[in-house]
Structures are given as C-alpha cells and as structure tokens.
C-alpha cells in the first residue's frame, strides 16, 4: 500500500509487473489503492463486494530522510502528503475517491493521510494486508505489549489459524486508464555498470512465480528446514521473503499453504511457521515502537561507545574484511540483493561486535541492498543482534565468525562460491587463511594483503574490545 519501500533503482522490475495482478480503472466511485499488494488472491481491496472499480497507484515515499536510496533521498512522508493529495486530485480529474492504505510504521501515520487527502476530496480506508493478525488485538494477560517473541508466538498460535485467503475476483471493472508516467522514462534500471545482472538471474517477479517458489520449497526443502535453514551452502530456505515483502504473496497465503502440507513435513514446518511468526512479531514491535528503525528499544544502548571508522565500514560493505564467511555474505548481498539468514546474523554481529560500529549503519546498508528489506524485520533483527531490542541476543554473546563458518559451511561450498580467490584453500584453513603456513597459501594461490585481504581485526582482541565497551555502557 502507501508503504515504505523505496528501492526503486534496484527493484523497478517488481514495480513494472503491477499490471499482472490488477487492471487499471478509473471512475467517479473509484478507490485509489497503493500498489503494495501486487496479487489477485487474498487482495482485500479487490475482494468481491469490496469495491466497484479500482485504480492502483504506486506512491513511493521515504519516512527516513537520512537514508539515501540509490541516487534518491526522499523527505519524510508527512512532508510528501500534500503532494500526494495533489496527485490524487489531478489524476482523478476532480472526482471523489476512496483511498485504501496500510500503515506499517506505527500509530498516527493514518491521521496525516486523512488530513492531507480530505482536502482533495478523498476518503481513507485502512486494510490489514501485511500481517496475519490485528496487531492491536494481541496483548498480554494484563493488556500490555509483548516484548519477547516466545510468549507472543504462543498467544498467536492460541488464536488459531488466521482467516483464510480471500479468493481472486472474477474480474475487476476496467474503464479507461488514467494518465500516467511510463516506468521506462524514469530511468531507474542500472546501465553503466549494470550491477543488477545477478538480480535478474535469481528472482522471478510476479504472483505466479511467487506461488511456484513457495510450492517448490514445501515439496522438498521444508522437510529438513529445522537444520537446513542454517546451511548457507545448500538450498534449504524458502526464498519467498521478497514475494512477501512486495505483496506477491500474503502471510496468510503462506501460512495456510504451508499448513496444508503439515502431514508430510513435521518439525521443519513448525520451525518455518515460527519464522513467519517472527516476521509478525517484528511488525508488532514496529507498530508499537515506530522509532525502532533508528533508536534502540533499550535506551541505555544509546550510551554504548561505538567507533567511527569509515574504512572498516567500507570494507564490510564490499566483502573485504579478510574474514571469509563475512566477506562471502556481503558479496552475496551485493550480487543477489539477498543474503542467507544465518550469514545475516554472522555479518551483522561482526559489524556490531568485532568492528564495534553502530548497528544503524548496518541496518541502513541492508535496507538499501536487500530485495526483501522489510522495515520491521530489518530493524528488529538488527536490534536483536546488537543486544538493544526488547527480545534480543545478549550483547556479550559475540558470534565467532571462524567457528560459525566451520560449523555451518564445513565443506566450504558457500565461501568458495562467493570468495573464489580462496577456492583452492584446503578446508582446514578456508575459514582462517591467516592461520595457514606459507606453503599452503602459495599452493592455493593466495597472497594475504594482495589477492585476499588480511583480517581487519584480531578476533579474540576484537571480542574483548566489544565486551569492554559493554561494561563501559553499563557503568556509565
């Protein structure tokens, strides 16, 4: 809907396929809908009897003015709303409209929509399309807000299955299309250089492709998801997160489709549904804590003495830290716009703990690069790894990238794919090339500091530095 995803330069292909799911229409009684939900199944705003005619409108806004989007920097949505209202008024040629929107960012945003759009003769209608349940309806026994995932998930499961997906309409009335820009004229796709080649090879865009992706996962990988989800060198995850984020699948569709496979999938399915509930929990936290993308949910972490090191941040972003599993993850991110979840935790922990850089810098980079960069999930996950969320991994739990790599990429398939300069290293030294002797390095064609960087930090020393910083914060 009028959502917060702004990666137009990276994800223009998603936007270009809006018409796969909708037919443009306009009339005196049209509803104007933001095009976050690009699907016909379980699309509430096009459910039978919900509307007479529909005009999907993609409105791209940036509610985080300090976050650059490619070459674009958008002002906050509250400053864009007068312009959006003007757009509504002009494109509907003065006709009254109903505006259907979904607010992912917390309480109060809808009031800015109401005030700005009312002047254009439009009426706002809110629909829940991004979550399984009504987030305001989930409370503790005392009516409070959950801060820990496990009891939140237990409460969600006690509510029973979410409402089943709504069927696709037989047709959507389609009068003449309104005036519109041509997407091609916006010049969003990269050309010199064309760095999006890996995106096109990896992702198939559209509702049909989203269903195929989910079906393929449920037919095979979900059987071993409880263990396979941690192995980045194997195809053990569903990879439906971009389709969920862009609305080509709804979480309700994923939940019910997965449940239909329950008799054949066992433990893997329950773990997978738990991940869907973590997504729900992230949305819940953002709904109740709209400052979560920028501010720690545990205020004392604002006092954590982090470093200012542009060179280290640049090396991390470009997969040049000298720590193979970290570099593999960051290079996968830059190539595909996606990173395996286990490696997201490893790379994030390395930035926050071993490099002692602010988690907001990592979160902003993931937000910029990921095709599935959901504001709630991205923010909640970074706060979890940084130890400053309401339900968090303790700051003193420092992921060791060496042992993580050896445990979850034991055969080295992941590192060898994304760090090819280490492809000939024997397994014993693949995750720690700095420990190899000169003969081993020469035999693998590796020259530390030339063909592959020396590590930015000494891992034990960097861990101790992080623990010292945590101690300083607690005693400040």
XYZ file of C-alpha atoms in Angstrom:
476
model
C 0.000 0.000 0.000
C 1.331 3.542 0.647
C 4.290 1.620 2.076
C 7.854 2.384 2.970
C 9.870 0.528 0.355
C 11.870 2.910 -1.717
C 14.441 0.833 -3.579
C 13.157 1.846 -6.991
C 16.556 1.776 -8.584
C 17.154 -1.821 -7.509
C 13.663 -3.232 -7.743
C 11.988 -1.493 -10.683
C 11.137 -4.858 -12.202
C 8.807 -5.552 -9.280
C 7.001 -2.279 -9.882
C 6.747 -2.865 -13.614
C 4.724 -6.023 -13.082
C 1.902 -4.428 -11.082
C -0.392 -4.887 -14.045
C -0.003 -8.688 -13.793
C -2.354 -8.639 -10.838
C -4.605 -5.665 -11.456
C -6.442 -3.909 -14.274
C -6.266 -0.169 -14.134
C -9.586 1.570 -13.786
C -10.982 4.985 -13.028
C -14.415 6.446 -12.396
C -16.447 8.610 -10.089
C -16.595 5.849 -7.459
C -13.063 4.501 -7.923
C -10.999 3.523 -4.941
C -7.407 4.630 -5.087
C -5.138 1.925 -3.721
C -1.428 1.971 -3.139
C 0.135 -0.940 -5.012
C 1.902 -2.725 -2.151
C -0.255 -5.845 -2.575
C 0.527 -6.979 -6.102
C -1.617 -10.093 -6.141
C -5.135 -11.153 -7.031
C -5.506 -13.891 -4.366
C -6.046 -12.586 -0.827
C -6.136 -8.994 -2.044
C -8.637 -7.426 0.325
C -9.170 -4.244 -1.645
C -10.320 -6.215 -4.697
C -12.345 -8.802 -2.800
C -15.841 -9.397 -4.237
C -18.223 -6.745 -2.955
C -15.427 -4.583 -1.561
C -15.180 -2.138 -4.447
C -16.860 -1.046 -7.613
C -13.748 -0.024 -9.506
C -10.084 0.171 -8.609
C -7.147 2.296 -9.612
C -3.869 1.018 -8.148
C -1.445 3.870 -7.530
C 2.161 3.354 -6.527
C 3.297 6.081 -4.187
C 6.956 5.910 -3.179
C 7.806 7.792 -0.027
C 10.735 7.809 2.370
C 9.900 8.311 6.021
C 13.585 8.232 6.911
C 15.114 11.356 5.424
C 18.645 10.368 6.410
C 18.548 7.107 4.449
C 19.702 7.543 0.870
C 18.043 5.348 -1.742
C 20.490 4.849 -4.577
C 20.710 8.336 -6.021
C 17.429 9.372 -4.350
C 16.878 10.899 -0.948
C 13.199 11.242 -0.127
C 11.727 13.562 2.509
C 9.551 12.067 5.227
C 6.048 11.041 4.237
C 4.434 13.738 6.356
C 6.059 16.351 4.114
C 5.071 14.458 0.978
C 1.390 14.065 1.827
C 0.296 17.452 0.401
C 1.956 16.469 -2.860
C 0.278 13.065 -2.787
C -3.073 14.710 -2.208
C -2.441 16.977 -5.195
C -1.542 13.914 -7.270
C -4.797 12.242 -6.214
C -6.790 15.327 -7.141
C -5.158 15.820 -10.529
C -5.086 12.211 -11.666
C -8.737 11.671 -10.725
C -9.651 14.901 -12.526
C -11.542 16.225 -9.525
C -13.560 13.043 -8.988
C -14.152 11.823 -5.405
C -12.024 8.863 -4.379
C -11.625 6.335 -1.612
C -8.020 5.783 -0.575
C -7.097 2.332 0.678
C -3.845 2.242 2.625
C -1.862 0.148 5.044
C 0.336 1.752 7.698
C 3.327 -0.401 8.673
C 5.153 2.264 10.615
C 3.171 2.723 13.812
C 0.196 4.592 15.192
C -0.671 8.012 13.897
C 0.511 7.948 10.296
C -3.019 7.396 9.019
C -4.104 10.734 10.529
C -1.679 12.562 8.279
C -3.194 10.733 5.325
C -6.687 11.679 6.415
C -5.934 15.379 6.820
C -3.971 15.752 3.607
C -6.260 13.699 1.402
C -9.510 15.126 2.723
C -8.693 18.403 1.026
C -8.552 16.519 -2.279
C -11.999 15.010 -1.748
C -10.663 11.564 -0.875
C -11.735 9.233 1.940
C -9.224 6.953 3.654
C -9.967 3.271 4.327
C -7.397 1.171 6.192
C -6.963 -2.530 5.442
C -4.741 -5.050 7.206
C -2.838 -6.812 4.447
C 0.708 -7.106 5.786
C 0.195 -9.290 8.870
C -1.588 -12.444 9.972
C -3.476 -10.838 12.843
C -4.707 -7.466 14.054
C -1.632 -6.179 15.857
C -3.659 -4.087 18.284
C -5.595 -7.197 19.315
C -2.550 -9.084 20.638
C -1.826 -8.202 24.268
C -0.515 -9.806 27.425
C -2.922 -11.091 30.056
C -2.734 -7.697 31.742
C -3.397 -5.831 28.499
C 0.222 -4.865 27.938
C 2.517 -5.067 24.922
C 4.648 -8.147 24.379
C 8.373 -7.563 24.341
C 9.528 -11.183 23.998
C 8.936 -13.377 20.974
C 8.152 -16.726 22.637
C 5.032 -15.678 24.614
C 3.939 -13.528 21.663
C 4.137 -16.535 19.337
C 2.346 -18.712 21.877
C -0.518 -16.216 22.007
C -0.698 -16.049 18.215
C -0.916 -19.821 17.926
C -3.630 -19.866 20.596
C -5.704 -17.562 18.391
C -5.956 -20.375 15.868
C -5.346 -20.151 12.165
C -5.627 -16.704 10.644
C -8.553 -16.001 8.352
C -8.207 -17.950 5.088
C -7.128 -16.023 1.999
C -9.863 -14.276 0.076
C -10.492 -15.640 -3.425
C -9.453 -13.743 -6.508
C -12.253 -11.752 -8.140
C -13.548 -12.996 -11.469
C -12.920 -9.594 -12.941
C -12.045 -6.061 -11.952
C -14.018 -3.339 -13.744
C -11.634 -1.534 -16.028
C -12.594 1.810 -17.509
C -10.007 3.757 -19.459
C -6.646 4.025 -17.749
C -5.691 7.390 -16.267
C -2.756 9.471 -17.364
C 0.463 8.043 -16.065
C 4.205 8.202 -16.462
C 5.970 5.436 -18.324
C 8.193 3.496 -15.976
C 10.896 3.364 -18.645
C 11.079 7.159 -18.651
C 12.153 7.204 -15.023
C 15.496 5.626 -15.973
C 15.667 3.504 -12.846
C 17.457 0.424 -14.113
C 21.266 0.457 -13.912
C 23.222 0.558 -17.152
C 26.822 1.722 -16.613
C 27.642 -0.511 -14.884
C 24.732 -2.939 -14.972
C 25.196 -4.282 -11.466
C 21.755 -5.933 -11.338
C 22.540 -8.959 -13.513
C 22.521 -11.289 -10.505
C 19.108 -9.959 -9.521
C 17.575 -10.856 -12.867
C 19.094 -14.344 -12.853
C 17.888 -15.089 -9.322
C 14.426 -13.589 -9.000
C 11.289 -14.250 -10.996
C 8.816 -11.457 -10.416
C 5.044 -11.790 -10.148
C 2.301 -13.650 -8.360
C 2.644 -16.883 -10.339
C 6.385 -17.017 -9.715
C 5.805 -16.390 -6.010
C 3.430 -19.358 -5.768
C 5.892 -21.548 -7.684
C 8.678 -20.564 -5.302
C 6.609 -21.451 -2.226
C 5.383 -24.715 -3.753
C 8.933 -25.796 -4.602
C 10.050 -25.185 -1.030
C 7.100 -27.022 0.515
C 7.614 -30.015 -1.759
C 11.213 -30.588 -0.711
C 13.346 -28.280 1.433
C 10.792 -27.769 4.208
C 11.269 -31.411 5.246
C 14.672 -30.564 6.680
C 14.132 -26.864 7.303
C 14.862 -27.132 11.023
C 18.504 -27.921 10.193
C 18.841 -26.924 6.535
C 17.954 -23.276 7.217
C 21.357 -22.850 8.884
C 23.456 -24.170 5.982
C 24.170 -21.337 3.520
C 25.847 -23.636 1.007
C 22.619 -25.599 0.477
C 19.194 -24.576 -0.888
C 17.460 -25.011 2.465
C 15.362 -21.843 2.742
C 12.151 -20.809 1.010
C 13.395 -17.519 -0.509
C 9.833 -16.204 -0.537
C 10.713 -13.156 1.584
C 10.872 -10.767 -1.410
C 7.484 -12.017 -2.605
C 6.077 -11.457 0.886
C 7.550 -8.009 1.153
C 6.331 -6.885 -2.258
C 2.865 -8.311 -1.714
C 3.003 -11.027 -4.365
C 2.197 -13.424 -1.513
C 0.379 -12.580 1.694
C 1.490 -14.058 5.030
C -1.981 -15.604 5.255
C -1.410 -17.438 1.982
C 1.965 -18.720 3.160
C 0.542 -19.877 6.495
C -2.424 -21.790 5.050
C -0.485 -23.238 2.105
C 2.202 -24.494 4.467
C -0.364 -25.936 6.870
C -1.875 -27.964 4.048
C 1.450 -29.778 3.814
C 1.586 -30.437 7.568
C 1.072 -34.203 7.459
C 4.153 -34.605 5.302
C 6.538 -32.018 6.747
C 6.660 -32.400 10.544
C 9.225 -30.445 12.566
C 10.546 -28.491 9.608
C 7.115 -26.987 9.017
C 6.697 -25.856 12.625
C 10.088 -24.165 12.569
C 9.163 -22.471 9.300
C 5.858 -21.212 10.702
C 7.836 -19.919 13.647
C 9.803 -17.776 11.213
C 6.542 -16.391 9.829
C 5.566 -15.527 13.393
C 8.944 -13.806 13.915
C 8.020 -11.618 10.947
C 4.684 -10.952 12.666
C 6.479 -10.118 15.913
C 8.743 -7.677 14.080
C 5.716 -5.919 12.609
C 4.154 -5.867 16.090
C 7.247 -4.233 17.583
C 7.366 -1.586 14.864
C 3.651 -0.911 15.248
C 4.095 -0.187 18.940
C 7.590 1.336 18.680
C 7.676 3.434 15.493
C 11.136 4.771 16.400
C 12.618 1.242 16.173
C 14.441 1.756 12.832
C 16.663 4.455 14.341
C 16.632 4.212 18.129
C 17.462 1.286 20.443
C 14.469 -0.167 22.243
C 16.691 -0.413 25.310
C 17.611 3.254 25.837
C 20.833 2.533 27.725
C 22.373 1.308 24.465
C 22.454 4.886 23.224
C 25.446 5.197 25.586
C 27.398 2.309 24.023
C 30.791 3.719 22.956
C 30.904 2.737 19.273
C 33.655 3.622 16.828
C 33.687 5.928 13.814
C 35.691 4.080 11.153
C 34.693 4.742 7.553
C 37.424 2.458 6.197
C 36.198 -0.514 8.233
C 32.587 0.168 7.244
C 33.586 0.344 3.566
C 35.484 -2.956 3.817
C 32.486 -4.619 5.472
C 30.076 -3.330 2.842
C 32.265 -4.608 -0.002
C 33.172 -8.012 1.440
C 36.811 -7.123 2.064
C 37.157 -7.733 5.805
C 39.571 -10.643 5.481
C 37.117 -12.937 7.307
C 35.843 -15.390 4.652
C 32.302 -16.145 5.900
C 31.638 -12.434 6.432
C 33.005 -11.495 3.016
C 31.028 -14.283 1.338
C 27.806 -12.978 2.839
C 28.402 -9.366 1.884
C 29.317 -10.326 -1.674
C 26.201 -12.470 -1.974
C 24.195 -9.464 -0.821
C 25.717 -7.172 -3.424
C 25.239 -9.738 -6.188
C 21.725 -11.030 -5.470
C 20.145 -8.393 -3.256
C 19.702 -11.173 -0.707
C 21.732 -12.972 1.932
C 21.225 -16.275 3.723
C 19.685 -15.696 7.147
C 22.414 -17.455 9.145
C 25.021 -15.333 7.397
C 22.979 -12.173 8.011
C 23.433 -12.843 11.722
C 27.156 -13.513 11.320
C 27.847 -10.405 9.245
C 25.703 -8.217 11.499
C 27.378 -9.472 14.656
C 30.796 -8.876 13.102
C 29.913 -5.259 12.322
C 28.398 -4.512 15.729
C 30.704 -6.542 17.953
C 34.101 -7.172 16.335
C 34.192 -3.844 14.446
C 32.222 -2.006 17.156
C 30.379 0.096 14.589
C 26.797 1.360 15.133
C 24.065 -1.103 14.257
C 22.191 1.680 12.464
C 24.930 1.787 9.813
C 24.482 -1.909 9.101
C 20.712 -1.689 9.156
C 20.754 1.202 6.677
C 23.009 -0.735 4.288
C 20.846 -3.846 4.443
C 17.802 -1.630 3.893
C 19.448 -0.204 0.809
C 20.588 -3.502 -0.685
C 18.054 -6.222 0.182
C 15.210 -7.028 -2.190
C 13.268 -8.256 0.855
C 14.191 -5.330 3.113
C 11.080 -5.133 5.243
C 11.296 -2.163 7.599
C 10.037 -4.101 10.612
C 12.027 -7.311 10.103
C 15.231 -5.482 9.225
C 15.030 -3.171 12.233
C 14.004 -5.863 14.716
C 16.702 -8.262 13.543
C 19.467 -5.671 13.812
C 18.301 -4.699 17.286
C 18.247 -8.385 18.214
C 21.840 -8.961 17.114
C 23.000 -5.677 18.674
C 21.501 -6.644 22.034
C 19.398 -3.485 22.254
C 15.955 -4.866 21.350
C 13.223 -5.950 23.722
C 13.834 -9.590 22.813
C 17.494 -9.740 21.989
C 20.625 -11.776 21.832
C 22.703 -10.505 24.791
C 25.416 -8.092 23.686
C 28.016 -10.270 25.369
C 27.047 -13.109 23.029
C 29.571 -12.458 20.287
C 29.318 -14.652 17.201
C 32.740 -16.047 16.331
C 32.793 -15.951 12.504
C 35.520 -18.605 12.401
C 33.562 -21.219 14.365
C 30.313 -20.192 12.663
C 31.883 -20.763 9.257
C 33.398 -24.097 10.247
C 30.113 -25.303 11.734
C 27.629 -24.165 9.090
C 29.826 -24.193 5.974
C 32.034 -27.120 6.873
C 32.620 -28.232 3.276
C 33.212 -24.635 2.206
C 30.705 -24.570 -0.655
C 29.377 -21.146 0.333
C 32.712 -19.435 0.857
C 34.223 -20.942 -2.289
C 31.316 -19.678 -4.379
C 31.387 -16.103 -3.131
C 35.093 -15.740 -2.341
C 36.609 -17.508 -5.350
C 40.118 -16.279 -4.568
C 40.066 -18.805 -1.704
C 38.628 -21.668 -3.772
C 41.847 -23.710 -3.650
C 42.391 -23.343 0.078
C 42.124 -26.643 1.982
C 39.158 -26.911 4.331
C 41.392 -26.719 7.395
C 42.307 -23.117 6.555
C 39.437 -21.975 4.350
C 37.744 -20.045 7.153
C 41.010 -18.769 8.627
C 43.527 -18.253 5.796
C 45.624 -16.056 8.094
C 46.496 -19.214 10.063
C 47.866 -21.084 7.037
C 51.594 -21.521 6.524
C 53.394 -20.024 3.547
C 53.459 -23.301 1.597
C 49.688 -23.790 1.971
C 48.985 -20.220 0.903
C 51.263 -20.492 -2.096
C 49.691 -23.779 -3.156
C 46.252 -22.119 -3.063
C 47.478 -19.054 -4.940
C 46.685 -16.772 -2.021
C 48.789 -13.790 -1.008
C 47.291 -12.168 2.073
C 47.009 -8.438 1.625
C 47.143 -8.763 -2.176
C 44.894 -11.460 -3.622
C 42.798 -11.549 -0.453
C 42.826 -9.028 2.408
C 44.390 -9.686 5.761
C 41.764 -9.633 8.531
C 40.700 -6.183 9.703
C 40.845 -7.250 13.345
C 42.250 -9.933 15.576
C 39.105 -11.839 16.503
C 39.852 -12.515 20.205
C 41.059 -8.951 20.763
C 38.026 -7.509 18.955
C 35.710 -9.617 21.095
C 37.326 -8.309 24.254
C 37.047 -4.739 22.984
C 33.303 -5.235 22.491
C 32.888 -6.654 25.993
C 34.836 -3.733 27.434
C 32.559 -1.298 25.594
C 29.506 -3.086 27.003
C 30.963 -2.829 30.509
C 31.593 0.872 29.997
C 27.989 1.394 28.918
C 26.625 -0.401 31.963
C 28.736 1.620 34.376
C 28.234 5.000 32.669
